[in-house]
């Protein structure tokens, strides 16, 4: 097995998705991707800062 950095390949895979969510606010000047409610993240099985 190779050590990290030696001919390693990392693949991002879709863990899940949130379907039919309701947008409650939008801000064109928001710096970042989006903000999700903590309860919604927990229900979907997403962790904080997860890619």
PDB file of C-alpha atoms in Angstrom:
ATOM      1  CA  UNK A   1       0.000   0.000   0.000  1.00  0.00           C
ATOM      2  CA  UNK A   2       1.271   3.486  -0.851  1.00  0.00           C
ATOM      3  CA  UNK A   3       1.742   6.228   1.701  1.00  0.00           C
ATOM      4  CA  UNK A   4      -0.296   9.385   1.197  1.00  0.00           C
ATOM      5  CA  UNK A   5       1.359  11.541  -1.450  1.00  0.00           C
ATOM      6  CA  UNK A   6       2.931   8.630  -3.301  1.00  0.00           C
ATOM      7  CA  UNK A   7       0.820   7.850  -6.357  1.00  0.00           C
ATOM      8  CA  UNK A   8      -2.390   8.245  -4.364  1.00  0.00           C
ATOM      9  CA  UNK A   9      -5.782   8.943  -5.897  1.00  0.00           C
ATOM     10  CA  UNK A  10      -8.646  10.485  -3.955  1.00  0.00           C
ATOM     11  CA  UNK A  11     -12.169  10.365  -5.342  1.00  0.00           C
ATOM     12  CA  UNK A  12     -15.038  12.520  -4.051  1.00  0.00           C
ATOM     13  CA  UNK A  13     -18.335  10.646  -3.989  1.00  0.00           C
ATOM     14  CA  UNK A  14     -21.854  11.906  -3.391  1.00  0.00           C
ATOM     15  CA  UNK A  15     -22.860  10.967   0.147  1.00  0.00           C
ATOM     16  CA  UNK A  16     -26.395  12.277  -0.062  1.00  0.00           C
ATOM     17  CA  UNK A  17     -28.590  15.137  -1.109  1.00  0.00           C
ATOM     18  CA  UNK A  18     -31.323  17.275   0.349  1.00  0.00           C
ATOM     19  CA  UNK A  19     -34.450  17.127  -1.812  1.00  0.00           C
ATOM     20  CA  UNK A  20     -37.335  19.625  -1.854  1.00  0.00           C
ATOM     21  CA  UNK A  21     -35.905  21.953   0.795  1.00  0.00           C
ATOM     22  CA  UNK A  22     -37.506  25.363   1.212  1.00  0.00           C
ATOM     23  CA  UNK A  23     -35.304  28.429   0.751  1.00  0.00           C
ATOM     24  CA  UNK A  24     -36.054  30.843   3.596  1.00  0.00           C
ATOM     25  CA  UNK A  25     -33.535  33.595   2.837  1.00  0.00           C
ATOM     26  CA  UNK A  26     -31.095  34.627   0.118  1.00  0.00           C
ATOM     27  CA  UNK A  27     -28.214  37.097   0.069  1.00  0.00           C
ATOM     28  CA  UNK A  28     -26.189  37.770  -3.077  1.00  0.00           C
ATOM     29  CA  UNK A  29     -23.379  39.221  -0.950  1.00  0.00           C
ATOM     30  CA  UNK A  30     -23.003  36.126   1.282  1.00  0.00           C
ATOM     31  CA  UNK A  31     -19.406  34.903   1.192  1.00  0.00           C
ATOM     32  CA  UNK A  32     -19.526  31.125   1.208  1.00  0.00           C
ATOM     33  CA  UNK A  33     -21.633  28.374  -0.252  1.00  0.00           C
ATOM     34  CA  UNK A  34     -24.769  28.155   1.849  1.00  0.00           C
ATOM     35  CA  UNK A  35     -26.020  27.759   5.379  1.00  0.00           C
ATOM     36  CA  UNK A  36     -28.026  24.713   6.455  1.00  0.00           C
ATOM     37  CA  UNK A  37     -30.034  24.305   9.619  1.00  0.00           C
ATOM     38  CA  UNK A  38     -28.279  22.005  12.102  1.00  0.00           C
ATOM     39  CA  UNK A  39     -31.374  19.779  12.455  1.00  0.00           C
ATOM     40  CA  UNK A  40     -31.558  19.340   8.673  1.00  0.00           C
ATOM     41  CA  UNK A  41     -27.854  18.458   8.517  1.00  0.00           C
ATOM     42  CA  UNK A  42     -28.252  15.887  11.296  1.00  0.00           C
ATOM     43  CA  UNK A  43     -31.303  14.346   9.617  1.00  0.00           C
ATOM     44  CA  UNK A  44     -29.383  14.064   6.325  1.00  0.00           C
ATOM     45  CA  UNK A  45     -26.287  12.649   8.049  1.00  0.00           C
ATOM     46  CA  UNK A  46     -24.013  15.520   7.009  1.00  0.00           C
ATOM     47  CA  UNK A  47     -21.144  16.673   9.212  1.00  0.00           C
ATOM     48  CA  UNK A  48     -19.936  20.225   9.716  1.00  0.00           C
ATOM     49  CA  UNK A  49     -17.283  21.239   7.142  1.00  0.00           C
ATOM     50  CA  UNK A  50     -17.869  18.025   5.212  1.00  0.00           C
ATOM     51  CA  UNK A  51     -17.048  18.354   1.531  1.00  0.00           C
TER      52      UNK A  51
END
